[in-house]
Coordinates of C-alpha atoms and ligand atoms in Angstrom, one line a residue:
X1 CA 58.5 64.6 -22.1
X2 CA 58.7 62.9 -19.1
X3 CA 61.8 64.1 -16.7
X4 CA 61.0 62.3 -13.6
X5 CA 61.1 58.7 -13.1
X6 CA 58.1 56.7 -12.4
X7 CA 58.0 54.4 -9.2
X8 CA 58.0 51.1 -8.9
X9 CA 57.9 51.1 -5.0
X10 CA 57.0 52.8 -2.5
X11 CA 60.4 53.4 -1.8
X12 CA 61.1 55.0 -5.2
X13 CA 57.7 56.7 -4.9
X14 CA 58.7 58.6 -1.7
X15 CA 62.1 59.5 -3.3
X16 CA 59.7 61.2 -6.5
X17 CA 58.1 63.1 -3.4
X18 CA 61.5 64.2 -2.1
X19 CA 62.6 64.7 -5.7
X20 CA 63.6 69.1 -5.6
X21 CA 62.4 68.4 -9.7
X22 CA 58.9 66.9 -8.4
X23 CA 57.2 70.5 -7.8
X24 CA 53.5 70.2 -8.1
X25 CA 51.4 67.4 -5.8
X26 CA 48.0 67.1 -6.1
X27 CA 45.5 63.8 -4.4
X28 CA 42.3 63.0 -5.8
X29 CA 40.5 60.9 -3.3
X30 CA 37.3 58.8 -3.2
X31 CA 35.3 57.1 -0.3
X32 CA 38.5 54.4 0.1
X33 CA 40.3 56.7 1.6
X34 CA 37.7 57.4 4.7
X35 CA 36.7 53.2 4.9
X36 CA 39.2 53.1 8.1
X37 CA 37.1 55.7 10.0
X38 CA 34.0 53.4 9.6
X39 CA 32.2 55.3 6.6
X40 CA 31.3 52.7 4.4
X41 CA 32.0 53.4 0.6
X42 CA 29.5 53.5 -2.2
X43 CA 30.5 50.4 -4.8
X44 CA 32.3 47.6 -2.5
X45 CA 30.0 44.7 -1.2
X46 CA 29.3 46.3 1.8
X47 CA 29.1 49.8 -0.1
X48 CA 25.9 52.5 0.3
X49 CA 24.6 51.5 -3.4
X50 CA 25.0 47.5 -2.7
X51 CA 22.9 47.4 0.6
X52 CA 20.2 49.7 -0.5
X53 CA 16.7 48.5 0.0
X54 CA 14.3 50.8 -1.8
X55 CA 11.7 48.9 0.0
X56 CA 12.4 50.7 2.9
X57 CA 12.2 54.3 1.7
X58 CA 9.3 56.7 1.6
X59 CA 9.1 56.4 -2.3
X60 CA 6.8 55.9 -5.2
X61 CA 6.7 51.9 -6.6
X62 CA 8.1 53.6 -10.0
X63 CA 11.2 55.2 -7.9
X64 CA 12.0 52.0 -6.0
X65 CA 11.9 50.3 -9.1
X66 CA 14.4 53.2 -10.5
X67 CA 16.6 52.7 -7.6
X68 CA 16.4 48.6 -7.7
X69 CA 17.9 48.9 -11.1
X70 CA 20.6 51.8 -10.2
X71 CA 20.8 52.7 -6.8
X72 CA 22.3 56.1 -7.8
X73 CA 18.7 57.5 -8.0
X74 CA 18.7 57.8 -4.5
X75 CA 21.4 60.5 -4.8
X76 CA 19.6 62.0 -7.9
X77 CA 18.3 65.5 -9.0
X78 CA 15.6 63.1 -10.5
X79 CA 14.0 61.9 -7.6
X80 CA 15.2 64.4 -4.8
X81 CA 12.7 67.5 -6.8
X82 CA 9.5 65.3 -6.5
X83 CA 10.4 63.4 -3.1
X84 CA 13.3 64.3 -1.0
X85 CA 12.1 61.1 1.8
X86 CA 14.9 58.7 0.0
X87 CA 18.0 61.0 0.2
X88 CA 17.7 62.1 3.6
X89 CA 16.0 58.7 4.6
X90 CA 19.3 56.9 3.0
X91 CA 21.5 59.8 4.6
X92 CA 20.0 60.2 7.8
X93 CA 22.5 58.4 10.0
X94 CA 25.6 60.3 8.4
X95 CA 24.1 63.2 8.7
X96 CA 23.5 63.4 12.5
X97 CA 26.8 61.2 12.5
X98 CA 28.4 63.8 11.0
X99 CA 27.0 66.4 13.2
X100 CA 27.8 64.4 16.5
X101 CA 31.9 64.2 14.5
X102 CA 31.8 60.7 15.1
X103 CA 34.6 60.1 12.1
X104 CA 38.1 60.7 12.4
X105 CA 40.5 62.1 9.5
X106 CA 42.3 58.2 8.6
X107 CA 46.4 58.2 8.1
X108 CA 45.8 58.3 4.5
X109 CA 44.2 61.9 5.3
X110 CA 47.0 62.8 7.3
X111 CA 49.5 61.9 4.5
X112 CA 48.4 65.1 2.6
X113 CA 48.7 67.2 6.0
X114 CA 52.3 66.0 6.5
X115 CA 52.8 66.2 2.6
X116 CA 51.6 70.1 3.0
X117 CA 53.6 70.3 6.5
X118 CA 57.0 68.8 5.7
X119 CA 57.3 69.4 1.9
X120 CA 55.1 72.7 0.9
X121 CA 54.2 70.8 -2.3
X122 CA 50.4 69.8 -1.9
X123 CA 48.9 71.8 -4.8
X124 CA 45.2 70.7 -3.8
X125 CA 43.5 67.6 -2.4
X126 CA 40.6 66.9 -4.5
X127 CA 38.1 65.2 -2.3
X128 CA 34.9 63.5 -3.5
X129 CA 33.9 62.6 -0.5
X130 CA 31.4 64.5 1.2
X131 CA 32.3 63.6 5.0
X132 CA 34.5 66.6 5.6
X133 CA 37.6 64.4 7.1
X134 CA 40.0 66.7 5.0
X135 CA 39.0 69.5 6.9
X136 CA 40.1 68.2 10.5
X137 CA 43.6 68.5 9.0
X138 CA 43.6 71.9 10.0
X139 CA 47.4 72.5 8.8
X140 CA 46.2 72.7 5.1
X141 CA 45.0 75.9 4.1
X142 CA 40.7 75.7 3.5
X143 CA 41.6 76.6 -0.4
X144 CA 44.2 73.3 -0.7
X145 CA 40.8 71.6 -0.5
X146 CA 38.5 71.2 -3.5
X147 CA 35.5 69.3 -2.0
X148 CA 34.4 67.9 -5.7
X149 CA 30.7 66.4 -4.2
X150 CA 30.3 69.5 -2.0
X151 CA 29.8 68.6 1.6
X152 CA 27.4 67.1 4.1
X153 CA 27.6 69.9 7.2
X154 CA 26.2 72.8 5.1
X155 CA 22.6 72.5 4.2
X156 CA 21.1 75.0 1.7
X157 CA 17.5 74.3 0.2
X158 CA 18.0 73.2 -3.7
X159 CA 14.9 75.3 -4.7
X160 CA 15.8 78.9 -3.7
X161 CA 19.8 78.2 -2.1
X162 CA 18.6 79.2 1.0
X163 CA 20.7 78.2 4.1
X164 CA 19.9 76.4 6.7
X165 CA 21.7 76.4 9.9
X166 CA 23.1 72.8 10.7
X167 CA 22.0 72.4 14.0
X168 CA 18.5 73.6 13.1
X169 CA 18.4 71.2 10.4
X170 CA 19.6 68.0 12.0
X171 CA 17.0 68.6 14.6
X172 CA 14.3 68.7 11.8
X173 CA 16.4 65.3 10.5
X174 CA 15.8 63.9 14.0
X175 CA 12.1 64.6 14.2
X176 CA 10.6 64.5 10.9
X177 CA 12.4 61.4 9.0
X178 CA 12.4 57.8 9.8
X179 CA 15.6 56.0 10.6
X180 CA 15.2 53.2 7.9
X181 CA 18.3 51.5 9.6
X182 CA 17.3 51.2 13.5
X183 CA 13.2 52.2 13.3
X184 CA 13.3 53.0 17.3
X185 CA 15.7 55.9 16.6
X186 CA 13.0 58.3 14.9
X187 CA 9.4 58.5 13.6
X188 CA 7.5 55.7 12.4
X189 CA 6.5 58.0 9.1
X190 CA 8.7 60.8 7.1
X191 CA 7.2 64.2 7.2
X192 CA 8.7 67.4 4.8
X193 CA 11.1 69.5 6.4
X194 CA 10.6 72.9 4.2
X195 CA 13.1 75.6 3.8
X196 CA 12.0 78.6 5.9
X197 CA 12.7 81.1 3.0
X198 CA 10.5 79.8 0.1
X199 CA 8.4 76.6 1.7
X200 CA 9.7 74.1 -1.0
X201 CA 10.6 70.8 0.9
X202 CA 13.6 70.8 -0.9
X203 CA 16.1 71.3 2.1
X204 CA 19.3 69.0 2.6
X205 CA 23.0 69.3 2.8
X206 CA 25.3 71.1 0.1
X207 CA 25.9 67.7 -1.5
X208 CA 26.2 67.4 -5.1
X209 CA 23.8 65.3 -6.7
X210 CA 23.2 63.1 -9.7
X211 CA 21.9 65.5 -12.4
X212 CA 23.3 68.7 -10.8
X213 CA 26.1 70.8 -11.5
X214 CA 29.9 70.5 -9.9
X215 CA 31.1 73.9 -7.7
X216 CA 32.5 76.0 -9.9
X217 CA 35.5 75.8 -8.1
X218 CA 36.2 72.2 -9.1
X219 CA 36.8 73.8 -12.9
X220 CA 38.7 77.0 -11.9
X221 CA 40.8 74.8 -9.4
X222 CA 41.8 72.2 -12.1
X223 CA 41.8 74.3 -14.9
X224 CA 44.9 75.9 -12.7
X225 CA 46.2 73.1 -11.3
X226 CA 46.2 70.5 -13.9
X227 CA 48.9 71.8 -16.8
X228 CA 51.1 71.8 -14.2
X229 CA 51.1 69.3 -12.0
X230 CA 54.6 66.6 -11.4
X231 CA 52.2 63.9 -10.0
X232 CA 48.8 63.1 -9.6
X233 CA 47.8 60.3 -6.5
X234 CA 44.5 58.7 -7.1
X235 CA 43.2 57.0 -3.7
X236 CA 40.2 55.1 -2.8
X237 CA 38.2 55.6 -5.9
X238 CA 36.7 53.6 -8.0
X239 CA 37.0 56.5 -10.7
X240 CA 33.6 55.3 -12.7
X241 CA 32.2 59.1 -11.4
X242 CA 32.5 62.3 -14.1
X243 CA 33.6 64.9 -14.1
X244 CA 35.7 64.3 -11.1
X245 CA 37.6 61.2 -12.6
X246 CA 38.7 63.8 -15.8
X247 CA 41.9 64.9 -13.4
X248 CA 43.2 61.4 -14.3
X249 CA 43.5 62.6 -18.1
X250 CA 43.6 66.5 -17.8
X251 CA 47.3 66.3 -16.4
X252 CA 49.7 66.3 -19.4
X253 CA 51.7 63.2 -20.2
X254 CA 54.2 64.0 -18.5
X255 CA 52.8 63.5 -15.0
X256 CA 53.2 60.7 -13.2
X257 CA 49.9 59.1 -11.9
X258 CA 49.8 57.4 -8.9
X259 CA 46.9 54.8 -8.1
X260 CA 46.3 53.3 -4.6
X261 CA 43.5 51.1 -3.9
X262 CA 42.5 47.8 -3.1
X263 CA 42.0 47.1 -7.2
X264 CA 43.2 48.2 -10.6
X265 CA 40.1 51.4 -11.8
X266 CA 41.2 53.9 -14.3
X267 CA 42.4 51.5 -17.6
X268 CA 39.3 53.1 -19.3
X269 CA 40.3 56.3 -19.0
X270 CA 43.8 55.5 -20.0
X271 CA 45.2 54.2 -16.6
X272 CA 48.1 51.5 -17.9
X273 CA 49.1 49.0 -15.2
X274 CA 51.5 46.9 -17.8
X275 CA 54.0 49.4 -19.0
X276 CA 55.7 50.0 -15.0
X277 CA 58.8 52.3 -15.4
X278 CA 58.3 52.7 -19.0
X279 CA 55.4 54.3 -18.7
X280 CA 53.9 57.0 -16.6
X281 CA 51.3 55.4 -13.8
X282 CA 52.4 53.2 -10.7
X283 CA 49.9 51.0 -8.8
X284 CA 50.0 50.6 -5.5
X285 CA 47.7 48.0 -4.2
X286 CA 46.2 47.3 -0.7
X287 CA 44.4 49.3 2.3
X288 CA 44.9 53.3 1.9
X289 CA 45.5 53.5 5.2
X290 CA 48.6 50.4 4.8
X291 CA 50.0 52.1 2.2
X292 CA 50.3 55.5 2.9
X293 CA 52.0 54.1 6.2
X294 CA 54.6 52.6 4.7
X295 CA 55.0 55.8 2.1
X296 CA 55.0 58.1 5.7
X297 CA 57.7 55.7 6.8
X298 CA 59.5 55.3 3.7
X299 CA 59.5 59.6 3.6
X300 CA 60.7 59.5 7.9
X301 CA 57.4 61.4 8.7
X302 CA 56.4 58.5 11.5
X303 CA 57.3 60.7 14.5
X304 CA 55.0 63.4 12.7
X305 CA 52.2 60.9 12.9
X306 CA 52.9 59.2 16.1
X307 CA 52.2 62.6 17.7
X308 CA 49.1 62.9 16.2
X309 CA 47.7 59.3 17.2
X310 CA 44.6 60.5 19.3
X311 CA 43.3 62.3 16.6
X312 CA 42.8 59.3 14.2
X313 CA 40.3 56.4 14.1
X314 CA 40.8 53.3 16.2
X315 CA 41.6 51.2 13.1
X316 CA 44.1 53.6 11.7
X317 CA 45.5 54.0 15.5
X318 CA 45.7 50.1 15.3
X319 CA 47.7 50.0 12.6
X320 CA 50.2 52.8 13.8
X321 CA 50.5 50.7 16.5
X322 CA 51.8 47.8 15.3
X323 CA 55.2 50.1 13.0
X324 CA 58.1 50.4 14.9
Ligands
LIG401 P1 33.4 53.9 -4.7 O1 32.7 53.2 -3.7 O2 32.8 54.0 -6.1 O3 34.9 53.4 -4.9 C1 35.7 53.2 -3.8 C2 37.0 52.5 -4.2 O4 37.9 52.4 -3.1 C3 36.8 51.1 -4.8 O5 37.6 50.8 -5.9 C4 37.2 50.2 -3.6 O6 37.7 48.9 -4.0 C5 38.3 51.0 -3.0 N1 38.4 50.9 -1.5 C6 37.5 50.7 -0.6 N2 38.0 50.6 0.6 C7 39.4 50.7 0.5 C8 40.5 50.7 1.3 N3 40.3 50.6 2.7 N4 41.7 50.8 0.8 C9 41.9 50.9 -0.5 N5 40.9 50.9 -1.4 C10 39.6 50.9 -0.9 O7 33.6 55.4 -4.1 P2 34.0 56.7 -4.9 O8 35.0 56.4 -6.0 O9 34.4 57.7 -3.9 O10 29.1 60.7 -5.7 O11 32.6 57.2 -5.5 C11 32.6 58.3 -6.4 C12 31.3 59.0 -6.2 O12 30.2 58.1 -6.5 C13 31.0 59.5 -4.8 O13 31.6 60.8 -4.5 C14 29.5 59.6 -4.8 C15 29.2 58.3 -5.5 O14 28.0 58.2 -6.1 C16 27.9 61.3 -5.6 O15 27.1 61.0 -4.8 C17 27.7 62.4 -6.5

């Protein structure tokens, strides 16, 4: 039975969060969430999948083809064990971005630092992202973070799990595969980096893909975390991704969903934006970063944020600037 009352606001919402009753917090986020730091996201216009050209990458014409039809291939099991040239020919750039830390943790990470911080009720952030932005928010504890797609600054070889050190590896990145975006950046041809242990040219960062199985963490974690959770925030995904979108329906009814993002996902898996207060799930619309200024505002957490300015991305800084 539900106890707790659902928001309609974000005013009400960050009364739930203040709520003594409201025990158990947990985020789920998606790629929406780190679109202020300049990552693009995967499904929007502008997304990874929608400005793929498979024409482009070192591939097979039966792989392009695959890809043309659903760019997920290029992130799949599938085609990464016979030719690894389109994932780290698509990835390239984030990778050495990545390594350079040229992305900054947005104010919609920082909500779950201050949420930690200020309130000691952040069960876990559930992040299937694989840019490691949660992380910079060093005042949550590593094992609050459940990083669902694993993560793009560990590199292992898929064959034998052999490690590779990051530096080592972005190196290899730089020399041995073409920059598909800006061709001056690297070599005019891709050549294999192999994994030092067994020789398979199956090397690339800790990254979940297509076809491949979750950490076991992200099943112990919400096994845990799920019965008993007060409220579930969804943020900047599109949800259309399994297992990871299951939290959504693993909490028990009486959890209150929260949803932001710039449109309605979820109604599939049993998301309801009609019932409002009668029901359990509350929408909030817009930018992540937008909203969860006015929620830091609406909880009197703006100071907290204010003095951590420098460490976000111009855009989210922008945006701090204009509150008052
Ligand atoms: P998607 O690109 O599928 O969805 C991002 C969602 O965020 C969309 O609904 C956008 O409308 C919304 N969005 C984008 N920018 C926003 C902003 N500034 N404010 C609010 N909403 C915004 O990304 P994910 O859901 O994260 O997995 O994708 C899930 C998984 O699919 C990824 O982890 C990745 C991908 O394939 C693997 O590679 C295994």
């Amino acid at each position: 039975m539900k106890v707790l009352q659902t928001p309609v606001d974000i005013a009400s919402l960050a009364r739930l969060i203040l709520n003594p009753d409201c025990r158990s917090i947990a985020i789920l986020t998606g790629a929406g969430v780190s679109v202020a730091s300049g990552i693009p996201d995967f499904r929007s216009p502008g997304g990874m999948y929608a400005t793929l050209r498979p024409e482009l990458l070192t591939a097979t014409p039966q792989q392009r083809k695959w890809m043309a039809m659903d760019p997920t291939y290029v992130v799949s099991w599938d085609v990464f064990q016979s030719n690894a040239f389109p994932y780290l020919e698509v990835r390239r750039p984030f990778i050495l971005g990545t390594q350079q830390q040229t992305w900054k943790a947005t104010i919609a990470h920082r909500f779950a630092e201050l949420l930690h911080a200020k309130t000691s009720k952040l069960t876990r952030v559930y992040t299937q992202n694989i840019d490691g932005l949660d992380r910079q928010c060093t005042a949550i504890p590593c094992d609050r973070i459940v990083s669902v797609h694993g993560s793009i600054a560990q590199v292992a070889c898929e064959g034998c799990g052999a490690d590779m050190d990051l530096e080592e590896f972005c190196q290899k990145v730089r020399t041995n595969i073409k920059d598909i975006y800006e061709p001056s950046n690297g070599p005019a041809e891709s050549t294999p980096i192999q994994c030092s242990k067994c020789g398979q040219a199956l090397v690339k960062p800790k990254t979940v893909l297509f076809g491949r199985n979750l950490p076991k963490e992200f099943f112990e974690r919400s096994g845990e975390d799920m019965p008993n959770l007060d409220l579930l925030i969804v943020a900047g995904t599109s949800l259309v991704v399994s297992p990871a979108n299951s939290l959504v329906y693993q909490v028990p009814e009486s959890t209150i969903r929260v949803v932001v993002n710039a449109e309605p996902v979820g109604e599939e898996l049993g998301v309801d934006y009609e019932s409002g207060p009668a029901g359990r799930d509350f929408f909030a619309q817009g930018d992540c970063d937008s909203v969860f200024l006015d929620l830091i505002q609406e909880l009197g957490w703006l100071d907290d944020l204010k003095a951590q300015n420098d460490l976000l991305p111009p855009k989210s800084q922008k945006l701090l600037a204009g509150t008052t």
